[in-house]
mmCIF file of C-alpha atoms and ligand atoms in Angstrom:
data_model
loop_
_atom_site.group_PDB
_atom_site.id
_atom_site.type_symbol
_atom_site.label_atom_id
_atom_site.label_comp_id
_atom_site.label_asym_id
_atom_site.label_seq_id
_atom_site.Cartn_x
_atom_site.Cartn_y
_atom_site.Cartn_z
ATOM 1 C CA MET A 1 105.946 60.146 65.062
ATOM 2 C CA GLN A 2 102.898 61.482 63.208
ATOM 3 C CA SER A 3 102.699 65.180 62.487
ATOM 4 C CA THR A 4 99.727 67.096 63.841
ATOM 5 C CA ALA A 5 97.412 68.950 61.452
ATOM 6 C CA LEU A 6 98.990 72.253 62.488
ATOM 7 C CA GLU A 7 102.510 70.952 61.871
ATOM 8 C CA LYS A 8 101.497 69.930 58.349
ATOM 9 C CA GLN A 9 99.856 73.278 57.702
ATOM 10 C CA LEU A 10 102.916 75.175 58.889
ATOM 11 C CA ALA A 11 105.178 72.983 56.747
ATOM 12 C CA PHE A 12 103.058 73.970 53.738
ATOM 13 C CA LEU A 13 103.077 77.681 54.615
ATOM 14 C CA ARG A 14 106.829 77.476 55.113
ATOM 15 C CA GLU A 15 107.399 75.717 51.782
ATOM 16 C CA ILE A 16 105.388 78.197 49.740
ATOM 17 C CA ASP A 17 107.612 81.042 50.944
ATOM 18 C CA ARG A 18 109.756 79.958 47.984
ATOM 19 C CA LEU A 19 107.219 81.383 45.527
ATOM 20 C CA LYS A 20 108.730 84.774 46.433
ATOM 21 C CA THR A 21 111.939 83.704 44.693
ATOM 22 C CA VAL A 22 110.334 82.634 41.397
ATOM 23 C CA VAL A 23 110.991 85.482 38.970
ATOM 24 C CA ARG A 24 108.602 86.164 36.084
ATOM 25 C CA GLN A 25 109.254 87.840 32.744
ATOM 26 C CA SER A 26 107.061 90.861 33.498
ATOM 27 C CA SER A 27 108.566 93.787 35.357
ATOM 28 C CA LEU A 28 107.083 96.051 37.998
ATOM 29 C CA LEU A 29 105.324 99.087 36.560
ATOM 30 C CA ASP A 30 108.238 101.295 37.644
ATOM 31 C CA LYS A 31 110.552 98.929 35.682
ATOM 32 C CA SER A 32 112.881 98.695 38.702
ATOM 33 C CA ARG A 33 112.999 94.888 38.520
ATOM 34 C CA LYS A 34 111.153 91.768 37.361
ATOM 35 C CA GLU A 35 108.045 90.691 39.254
ATOM 36 C CA ASN A 36 108.026 87.529 41.370
ATOM 37 C CA SER A 37 105.186 85.023 41.390
ATOM 38 C CA ALA A 38 104.113 85.653 45.004
ATOM 39 C CA GLU A 39 103.537 89.384 44.557
ATOM 40 C CA HIS A 40 101.971 88.634 41.144
ATOM 41 C CA SER A 41 99.507 86.318 42.906
ATOM 42 C CA TRP A 42 98.687 89.052 45.408
ATOM 43 C CA HIS A 43 98.069 91.522 42.619
ATOM 44 C CA LEU A 44 95.822 89.089 40.724
ATOM 45 C CA ALA A 45 93.763 88.443 43.855
ATOM 46 C CA MET A 46 93.276 92.220 44.083
ATOM 47 C CA TYR A 47 92.253 92.276 40.400
ATOM 48 C CA ALA A 48 89.582 89.674 41.203
ATOM 49 C CA LEU A 49 88.411 91.660 44.224
ATOM 50 C CA ILE A 50 88.102 94.874 42.190
ATOM 51 C CA LEU A 51 87.002 93.664 38.751
ATOM 52 C CA SER A 52 84.524 90.849 39.478
ATOM 53 C CA GLU A 53 81.681 92.769 37.786
ATOM 54 C CA TYR A 54 83.355 92.188 34.393
ATOM 55 C CA ALA A 55 83.230 88.382 34.577
ATOM 56 C CA CYS A 56 81.717 86.371 31.737
ATOM 57 C CA GLY A 57 79.019 84.838 33.931
ATOM 58 C CA PRO A 58 77.831 84.474 37.505
ATOM 59 C CA ILE A 59 80.997 83.921 39.521
ATOM 60 C CA ASN A 60 81.886 83.470 43.168
ATOM 61 C CA LYS A 61 84.426 86.234 43.694
ATOM 62 C CA ASN A 62 85.896 84.597 46.791
ATOM 63 C CA ARG A 63 86.536 81.298 45.024
ATOM 64 C CA VAL A 64 88.251 83.214 42.228
ATOM 65 C CA ILE A 65 90.421 84.995 44.797
ATOM 66 C CA GLN A 66 91.365 81.661 46.403
ATOM 67 C CA MET A 67 92.174 80.154 42.996
ATOM 68 C CA LEU A 68 94.421 83.057 42.080
ATOM 69 C CA LEU A 69 96.191 82.973 45.444
ATOM 70 C CA LEU A 70 97.276 79.382 44.853
ATOM 71 C CA HIS A 71 97.324 79.073 41.048
ATOM 72 C CA ASP A 72 101.076 79.601 40.718
ATOM 73 C CA ILE A 73 102.521 77.670 43.662
ATOM 74 C CA VAL A 74 103.499 74.794 41.340
ATOM 75 C CA GLU A 75 106.156 77.165 39.999
ATOM 76 C CA ILE A 76 108.094 76.451 43.189
ATOM 77 C CA ASP A 77 108.985 73.121 41.588
ATOM 78 C CA VAL A 78 108.805 73.853 37.862
ATOM 79 C CA GLY A 79 109.422 77.604 37.451
ATOM 80 C CA ASP A 80 107.367 80.070 35.462
ATOM 81 C CA PHE A 81 106.496 79.137 31.854
ATOM 82 C CA PRO A 82 106.347 82.510 30.075
ATOM 83 C CA ILE A 83 103.459 83.264 27.701
ATOM 84 C CA HIS A 84 105.878 83.940 24.852
ATOM 85 C CA SER A 85 107.970 80.776 25.025
ATOM 86 C CA GLU A 86 108.249 77.606 22.968
ATOM 87 C CA SER A 87 107.861 75.125 25.813
ATOM 88 C CA SER A 88 106.235 71.768 25.164
ATOM 89 C CA ASN A 89 102.774 72.033 26.628
ATOM 90 C CA GLU A 90 102.409 68.364 27.466
ATOM 91 C CA SER A 91 105.459 68.038 29.645
ATOM 92 C CA GLN A 92 104.603 71.347 31.303
ATOM 93 C CA THR A 93 101.157 70.109 32.310
ATOM 94 C CA GLU A 94 102.582 66.856 33.636
ATOM 95 C CA GLN A 95 105.289 68.554 35.677
ATOM 96 C CA GLU A 96 102.820 71.025 37.117
ATOM 97 C CA SER A 97 100.423 68.246 38.147
ATOM 98 C CA ARG A 98 103.202 66.445 39.972
ATOM 99 C CA ALA A 99 104.188 69.668 41.721
ATOM 100 C CA ALA A 100 100.594 70.318 42.781
ATOM 101 C CA GLU A 101 100.334 66.846 44.255
ATOM 102 C CA ARG A 102 103.570 67.264 46.170
ATOM 103 C CA LEU A 103 102.731 70.711 47.529
ATOM 104 C CA PHE A 104 99.080 70.216 48.453
ATOM 105 C CA GLY A 105 100.128 66.808 49.768
ATOM 106 C CA LEU A 106 101.982 68.564 52.568
ATOM 107 C CA LEU A 107 98.617 69.587 54.059
ATOM 108 C CA PRO A 108 96.203 67.467 56.137
ATOM 109 C CA GLN A 109 94.526 65.164 53.624
ATOM 110 C CA GLN A 110 91.062 66.671 53.365
ATOM 111 C CA GLN A 111 92.309 70.237 53.170
ATOM 112 C CA GLY A 112 94.991 69.284 50.674
ATOM 113 C CA ASN A 113 92.461 67.552 48.441
ATOM 114 C CA GLU A 114 90.104 70.525 48.496
ATOM 115 C CA LEU A 115 92.809 72.944 47.450
ATOM 116 C CA LEU A 116 94.216 70.543 44.863
ATOM 117 C CA GLY A 117 90.680 70.403 43.442
ATOM 118 C CA LEU A 118 90.560 74.186 43.252
ATOM 119 C CA TRP A 119 93.924 74.262 41.493
ATOM 120 C CA GLN A 120 92.763 71.609 39.016
ATOM 121 C CA GLU A 121 89.572 73.549 38.372
ATOM 122 C CA PHE A 122 91.685 76.594 37.496
ATOM 123 C CA GLU A 123 93.855 74.542 35.158
ATOM 124 C CA ARG A 124 90.877 72.952 33.367
ATOM 125 C CA ALA A 125 89.234 76.359 32.881
ATOM 126 C CA GLU A 126 85.753 74.930 32.398
ATOM 127 C CA THR A 127 83.784 76.723 35.139
ATOM 128 C CA ASP A 128 82.946 80.435 35.037
ATOM 129 C CA ASP A 129 85.103 80.981 38.138
ATOM 130 C CA ALA A 130 88.121 79.396 36.452
ATOM 131 C CA LYS A 131 87.519 81.130 33.113
ATOM 132 C CA PHE A 132 87.432 84.501 34.864
ATOM 133 C CA ALA A 133 90.550 83.674 36.910
ATOM 134 C CA LYS A 134 92.406 82.642 33.727
ATOM 135 C CA ALA A 135 91.284 85.839 32.003
ATOM 136 C CA LEU A 136 92.750 87.969 34.814
ATOM 137 C CA ASP A 137 95.978 85.968 34.689
ATOM 138 C CA ARG A 138 96.345 87.106 31.047
ATOM 139 C CA PHE A 139 94.904 90.582 31.530
ATOM 140 C CA GLN A 140 97.416 91.659 34.183
ATOM 141 C CA PRO A 141 100.610 91.006 32.144
ATOM 142 C CA LEU A 142 98.996 92.620 29.101
ATOM 143 C CA LEU A 143 98.340 95.694 31.235
ATOM 144 C CA VAL A 144 101.940 95.712 32.430
ATOM 145 C CA ASN A 145 103.126 95.692 28.825
ATOM 146 C CA VAL A 146 100.774 98.497 27.855
ATOM 147 C CA PHE A 147 101.695 100.598 30.912
ATOM 148 C CA THR A 148 105.448 100.084 30.449
ATOM 149 C CA GLY A 149 105.459 100.827 26.719
ATOM 150 C CA GLY A 150 105.902 97.293 25.417
ATOM 151 C CA GLY A 151 107.654 95.178 28.072
ATOM 152 C CA THR A 152 107.916 91.509 27.125
ATOM 153 C CA TRP A 153 106.413 92.190 23.689
ATOM 154 C CA ILE A 154 109.502 94.156 22.753
ATOM 155 C CA GLU A 155 111.922 91.831 24.599
ATOM 156 C CA SER A 156 110.482 88.782 22.800
ATOM 157 C CA SER A 157 109.694 90.506 19.460
ATOM 158 C CA VAL A 158 106.009 89.694 19.716
ATOM 159 C CA SER A 159 103.796 90.893 16.857
ATOM 160 C CA PHE A 160 100.337 92.493 16.891
ATOM 161 C CA GLU A 161 98.844 89.221 15.604
ATOM 162 C CA GLN A 162 100.636 87.180 18.288
ATOM 163 C CA VAL A 163 99.316 89.441 21.051
ATOM 164 C CA PHE A 164 95.791 89.009 19.713
ATOM 165 C CA SER A 165 96.096 85.228 19.462
ATOM 166 C CA ARG A 166 97.970 84.626 22.758
ATOM 167 C CA TYR A 167 95.875 86.885 25.005
ATOM 168 C CA GLY A 168 92.626 87.429 23.116
ATOM 169 C CA PRO A 169 90.759 84.121 23.353
ATOM 170 C CA ILE A 170 91.451 83.609 27.063
ATOM 171 C CA ILE A 171 90.645 87.168 28.150
ATOM 172 C CA LYS A 172 87.578 87.349 25.888
ATOM 173 C CA ARG A 173 86.207 84.037 27.155
ATOM 174 C CA GLY A 174 86.440 85.013 30.839
ATOM 175 C CA ALA A 175 86.005 88.782 30.761
ATOM 176 C CA PRO A 176 84.678 90.013 27.388
ATOM 177 C CA LEU A 177 84.365 93.635 28.492
ATOM 178 C CA LEU A 178 87.999 93.715 29.576
ATOM 179 C CA TRP A 179 89.099 92.326 26.228
ATOM 180 C CA ALA A 180 87.194 95.089 24.433
ATOM 181 C CA VAL A 181 89.423 97.611 26.240
ATOM 182 C CA CYS A 182 92.543 95.546 25.549
ATOM 183 C CA GLU A 183 91.802 95.575 21.823
ATOM 184 C CA GLN A 184 91.901 99.363 21.814
ATOM 185 C CA TRP A 185 95.140 99.519 23.811
ATOM 186 C CA VAL A 186 96.890 96.873 21.759
ATOM 187 C CA THR A 187 95.808 98.420 18.476
ATOM 188 C CA ARG A 188 97.081 101.802 19.651
ATOM 189 C CA HIS A 189 100.324 100.303 20.971
ATOM 190 C CA PHE A 190 101.168 98.615 17.679
ATOM 191 C CA GLY A 191 99.947 101.644 15.703
ATOM 192 C CA GLU A 192 97.606 99.492 13.643
ATOM 193 C CA MET B 1 85.979 114.443 31.102
ATOM 194 C CA GLN B 2 84.720 111.974 33.736
ATOM 195 C CA SER B 3 86.518 108.688 34.188
ATOM 196 C CA THR B 4 84.522 105.496 33.732
ATOM 197 C CA ALA B 5 84.264 102.993 36.582
ATOM 198 C CA LEU B 6 86.762 100.733 34.807
ATOM 199 C CA GLU B 7 89.244 103.569 34.349
ATOM 200 C CA LYS B 8 89.094 104.287 38.079
ATOM 201 C CA GLN B 9 89.507 100.628 38.942
ATOM 202 C CA LEU B 10 92.522 100.297 36.667
ATOM 203 C CA ALA B 11 94.049 103.463 38.133
ATOM 204 C CA PHE B 12 93.755 101.850 41.579
ATOM 205 C CA LEU B 13 95.214 98.520 40.432
ATOM 206 C CA ARG B 14 98.046 100.403 38.762
ATOM 207 C CA GLU B 15 98.770 102.511 41.848
ATOM 208 C CA ILE B 16 98.940 99.553 44.224
ATOM 209 C CA ASP B 17 101.701 97.987 42.128
ATOM 210 C CA ARG B 18 103.930 100.186 44.305
ATOM 211 C CA LEU B 19 103.306 97.943 47.334
ATOM 212 C CA LYS B 20 105.830 95.583 45.701
ATOM 213 C CA THR B 21 108.540 98.176 46.386
ATOM 214 C CA VAL B 22 107.794 98.646 50.104
ATOM 215 C CA VAL B 23 110.449 96.647 51.939
ATOM 216 C CA ARG B 24 109.747 95.170 55.370
ATOM 217 C CA GLN B 25 112.149 94.282 58.156
ATOM 218 C CA SER B 26 111.517 90.527 57.919
ATOM 219 C CA SER B 27 113.506 88.501 55.422
ATOM 220 C CA LEU B 28 112.479 85.599 53.228
ATOM 221 C CA LEU B 29 112.912 82.217 54.899
ATOM 222 C CA ASP B 30 116.005 81.541 52.744
ATOM 223 C CA LYS B 31 117.421 84.879 54.026
ATOM 224 C CA SER B 32 118.250 85.917 50.437
ATOM 225 C CA ARG B 33 116.635 89.340 50.890
ATOM 226 C CA LYS B 34 114.036 91.325 52.851
ATOM 227 C CA GLU B 35 110.366 90.656 52.189
ATOM 228 C CA ASN B 36 108.192 93.255 50.468
ATOM 229 C CA SER B 37 104.678 94.137 51.585
ATOM 230 C CA ALA B 38 102.917 92.782 48.482
ATOM 231 C CA GLU B 39 104.328 89.265 48.774
ATOM 232 C CA HIS B 40 103.799 89.494 52.564
ATOM 233 C CA SER B 41 100.111 90.234 51.914
ATOM 234 C CA TRP B 42 99.899 87.217 49.590
ATOM 235 C CA HIS B 43 101.447 84.993 52.207
ATOM 236 C CA LEU B 44 99.093 86.256 54.921
ATOM 237 C CA ALA B 45 96.074 85.604 52.718
ATOM 238 C CA MET B 46 97.363 82.029 52.340
ATOM 239 C CA TYR B 47 97.750 81.806 56.132
ATOM 240 C CA ALA B 48 94.077 82.786 56.470
ATOM 241 C CA LEU B 49 93.045 80.236 53.846
ATOM 242 C CA ILE B 50 94.949 77.428 55.578
ATOM 243 C CA LEU B 51 94.619 78.275 59.283
ATOM 244 C CA SER B 52 91.021 79.525 59.643
ATOM 245 C CA GLU B 53 90.134 76.658 62.003
ATOM 246 C CA TYR B 54 92.346 78.227 64.702
ATOM 247 C CA ALA B 55 90.404 81.510 64.880
ATOM 248 C CA CYS B 56 89.164 82.811 68.221
ATOM 249 C CA GLY B 57 85.508 82.710 67.183
ATOM 250 C CA PRO B 58 83.197 82.193 64.225
ATOM 251 C CA ILE B 59 84.885 83.986 61.353
ATOM 252 C CA ASN B 60 84.219 84.490 57.670
ATOM 253 C CA LYS B 61 87.425 83.208 56.097
ATOM 254 C CA ASN B 62 86.855 85.068 52.842
ATOM 255 C CA ARG B 63 86.414 88.419 54.576
ATOM 256 C CA VAL B 64 89.640 87.770 56.479
ATOM 257 C CA ILE B 65 91.409 87.000 53.198
ATOM 258 C CA GLN B 66 90.115 90.231 51.663
ATOM 259 C CA MET B 67 91.187 92.215 54.735
ATOM 260 C CA LEU B 68 94.687 90.795 54.613
ATOM 261 C CA LEU B 69 95.010 91.417 50.877
ATOM 262 C CA LEU B 70 94.422 95.127 51.380
ATOM 263 C CA HIS B 71 95.556 95.745 54.973
ATOM 264 C CA ASP B 72 99.002 97.061 54.027
ATOM 265 C CA ILE B 73 98.315 99.180 50.932
ATOM 266 C CA VAL B 74 98.540 102.352 53.047
ATOM 267 C CA GLU B 75 102.271 101.607 53.243
ATOM 268 C CA ILE B 76 102.495 102.883 49.669
ATOM 269 C CA ASP B 77 102.195 106.374 51.168
ATOM 270 C CA VAL B 78 103.600 105.945 54.676
ATOM 271 C CA GLY B 79 105.975 102.959 54.553
ATOM 272 C CA ASP B 80 106.052 99.999 56.905
ATOM 273 C CA PHE B 81 106.112 100.723 60.643
ATOM 274 C CA PRO B 82 108.129 97.821 62.083
ATOM 275 C CA ILE B 83 106.891 96.030 65.186
ATOM 276 C CA HIS B 84 110.129 96.785 67.011
ATOM 277 C CA SER B 85 110.304 100.544 66.438
ATOM 278 C CA GLU B 86 109.728 103.628 68.558
ATOM 279 C CA SER B 87 107.334 105.404 66.221
ATOM 280 C CA SER B 88 104.634 107.649 67.632
ATOM 281 C CA ASN B 89 101.434 105.673 67.354
ATOM 282 C CA GLU B 90 99.160 108.657 67.016
ATOM 283 C CA SER B 91 100.806 110.206 64.009
ATOM 284 C CA GLN B 92 101.109 106.766 62.435
ATOM 285 C CA THR B 93 97.357 106.149 62.698
ATOM 286 C CA GLU B 94 96.590 109.568 61.260
ATOM 287 C CA GLN B 95 98.935 109.161 58.316
ATOM 288 C CA GLU B 96 97.600 105.722 57.550
ATOM 289 C CA SER B 97 94.007 106.964 57.592
ATOM 290 C CA ARG B 98 94.846 109.699 55.124
ATOM 291 C CA ALA B 99 96.597 107.172 52.893
ATOM 292 C CA ALA B 100 93.595 104.833 53.006
ATOM 293 C CA GLU B 101 91.283 107.655 51.992
ATOM 294 C CA ARG B 102 93.508 108.648 49.097
ATOM 295 C CA LEU B 103 93.985 105.098 47.802
ATOM 296 C CA PHE B 104 90.452 103.738 48.162
ATOM 297 C CA GLY B 105 89.290 107.136 46.876
ATOM 298 C CA LEU B 106 90.724 106.221 43.476
ATOM 299 C CA LEU B 107 87.946 103.622 43.087
ATOM 300 C CA PRO B 108 84.313 104.194 42.109
ATOM 301 C CA GLN B 109 82.669 105.657 45.206
ATOM 302 C CA GLN B 110 80.607 102.713 46.459
ATOM 303 C CA GLN B 111 83.374 100.166 45.928
ATOM 304 C CA GLY B 112 85.938 102.466 47.492
ATOM 305 C CA ASN B 113 83.766 103.011 50.560
ATOM 306 C CA GLU B 114 83.186 99.287 51.023
ATOM 307 C CA LEU B 115 86.894 98.508 50.932
ATOM 308 C CA LEU B 116 87.774 101.486 53.117
ATOM 309 C CA GLY B 117 85.271 100.076 55.616
ATOM 310 C CA LEU B 118 86.989 96.707 55.523
ATOM 311 C CA TRP B 119 90.378 98.353 56.063
ATOM 312 C CA GLN B 120 88.979 100.364 59.008
ATOM 313 C CA GLU B 121 87.479 97.210 60.492
ATOM 314 C CA PHE B 122 90.936 95.594 60.364
ATOM 315 C CA GLU B 123 92.517 98.603 62.037
ATOM 316 C CA ARG B 124 89.920 98.763 64.811
ATOM 317 C CA ALA B 125 90.299 95.038 65.527
ATOM 318 C CA GLU B 126 86.933 94.717 67.244
ATOM 319 C CA THR B 127 85.250 91.987 65.154
ATOM 320 C CA ASP B 128 86.331 88.337 65.215
ATOM 321 C CA ASP B 129 87.349 88.602 61.544
ATOM 322 C CA ALA B 130 89.636 91.545 62.279
ATOM 323 C CA LYS B 131 91.040 90.008 65.468
ATOM 324 C CA PHE B 132 91.975 86.857 63.569
ATOM 325 C CA ALA B 133 93.476 88.870 60.693
ATOM 326 C CA LYS B 134 95.561 90.908 63.165
ATOM 327 C CA ALA B 135 96.693 87.727 64.884
ATOM 328 C CA LEU B 136 97.978 86.302 61.590
ATOM 329 C CA ASP B 137 99.746 89.592 60.810
ATOM 330 C CA ARG B 138 101.757 89.047 64.036
ATOM 331 C CA PHE B 139 102.033 85.273 63.754
ATOM 332 C CA GLN B 140 103.729 85.283 60.340
ATOM 333 C CA PRO B 141 106.718 87.510 61.269
ATOM 334 C CA LEU B 142 107.145 85.584 64.533
ATOM 335 C CA LEU B 143 107.340 82.389 62.480
ATOM 336 C CA VAL B 144 109.914 83.960 60.169
ATOM 337 C CA ASN B 145 112.060 84.828 63.188
ATOM 338 C CA VAL B 146 111.743 81.329 64.624
ATOM 339 C CA PHE B 147 112.477 79.676 61.259
ATOM 340 C CA THR B 148 115.470 81.909 60.517
ATOM 341 C CA GLY B 149 117.056 81.573 63.954
ATOM 342 C CA GLY B 150 116.201 85.003 65.343
ATOM 343 C CA GLY B 151 115.796 87.458 62.459
ATOM 344 C CA THR B 152 114.585 90.888 63.576
ATOM 345 C CA TRP B 153 114.814 89.870 67.258
ATOM 346 C CA ILE B 154 118.567 89.657 66.929
ATOM 347 C CA GLU B 155 118.871 92.684 64.599
ATOM 348 C CA SER B 156 116.860 94.853 67.020
ATOM 349 C CA SER B 157 118.092 93.236 70.284
ATOM 350 C CA VAL B 158 114.608 92.199 71.310
ATOM 351 C CA SER B 159 114.277 90.326 74.614
ATOM 352 C CA PHE B 160 112.171 87.320 75.581
ATOM 353 C CA GLU B 161 109.856 89.606 77.560
ATOM 354 C CA GLN B 162 109.491 92.022 74.634
ATOM 355 C CA VAL B 163 108.556 89.183 72.269
ATOM 356 C CA PHE B 164 105.894 88.041 74.708
ATOM 357 C CA SER B 165 104.461 91.527 75.166
ATOM 358 C CA ARG B 166 104.647 92.661 71.519
ATOM 359 C CA TYR B 167 103.240 89.525 69.892
ATOM 360 C CA GLY B 168 101.446 87.681 72.670
ATOM 361 C CA PRO B 169 98.288 89.707 73.347
ATOM 362 C CA ILE B 170 97.407 90.166 69.667
ATOM 363 C CA ILE B 171 98.036 86.562 68.618
ATOM 364 C CA LYS B 172 96.341 85.170 71.728
ATOM 365 C CA ARG B 173 93.272 87.340 71.259
ATOM 366 C CA GLY B 174 92.711 86.280 67.648
ATOM 367 C CA ALA B 175 94.129 82.762 67.548
ATOM 368 C CA PRO B 176 94.720 81.340 71.051
ATOM 369 C CA LEU B 177 95.789 77.909 69.786
ATOM 370 C CA LEU B 178 98.455 79.444 67.579
ATOM 371 C CA TRP B 179 99.796 81.468 70.496
ATOM 372 C CA ALA B 180 100.122 78.288 72.555
ATOM 373 C CA VAL B 181 102.539 76.959 69.932
ATOM 374 C CA CYS B 182 104.360 80.284 69.723
ATOM 375 C CA GLU B 183 104.981 80.222 73.474
ATOM 376 C CA GLN B 184 106.835 76.938 73.130
ATOM 377 C CA TRP B 185 108.924 78.139 70.171
ATOM 378 C CA VAL B 186 109.787 81.461 71.755
ATOM 379 C CA THR B 187 110.700 79.863 75.072
ATOM 380 C CA ARG B 188 112.941 77.373 73.276
ATOM 381 C CA HIS B 189 114.469 80.100 71.087
ATOM 382 C CA PHE B 190 115.458 82.240 74.063
ATOM 383 C CA GLY B 191 116.498 79.169 76.064
ATOM 384 C CA GLU B 192 114.238 80.168 78.944
HETATM 385 CA CA1 CA C 201 102.052 95.375 58.475
#
């Protein structure tokens, strides 16, 4: 028996509930526990809603919000790859693509293809929308580290130079004015 | 010294991190723990993205997504009022309004007013956008209860008639086709 469009859509919405159980390296600002990828995605969508005026170019705020809402759902299959880890980038990309195809494949075909396209656009980071979305995805964990007095930088013994090279280019490319503020914070944090 | 626009925006984004610590009555679908209001808001925004075709009238999907992203932030000050509780509705509305003014008041004035307006529109539930958003906010916890074999209906001894009266009018008003499916599930669940 064929599933109806609504049955497929509900199967997708049911499956992505699992993003709430994917735990990231960053903690909440009150340090009570680590953040999960679903609430992280919510927070990033709010960042896009509030900070769109700092984007590198003319962006469509609502597309950026949609991208950020779905950018991490592949972690349901492959987990979160932390910024400060030694993972092989090639196998990560491959695994994430497979996960995206499986997850968006749960949806009615046309809708699934549209959202898969939006996810791929985010990953490629070539459009202004995607560059801004990627910048926010780096900006938020940097902020958490600054606001919590070091966070994953201390846990993973990350140096001043590593912070600049791992966050700088991506934030600067998508949101240059936000990176200007980050530079001050990071410099102050590391006492440089 | 006056804060810059960006400083105000970051103060807001920092403050709303606390929504991740507001625990709701509904659990995750795997029943591992209760859901928090930040990840709930993410999930609802995804519901709006995926299910917009079932809205009662012509809606602007992106406005609905924005509404759902911010609809619960007042819970940072007042907590979650569960569907199946005996709280006084008047004092609840008053407290939530004060919370909305405090929180959106952290933002630069024009931006804060715009988002406060969107939150008020959701609360009033007079526009098609708000009616659909409200419908999804009832539909999602109903789904959780159906998918987890009872959930808060069992915990709070909720009857078949109470489910119909507490969820039905709001879901039907904003998303009649979704309510038609709910009726079948609920009837089957209660063995009526
Ligand atoms: Ca609520």
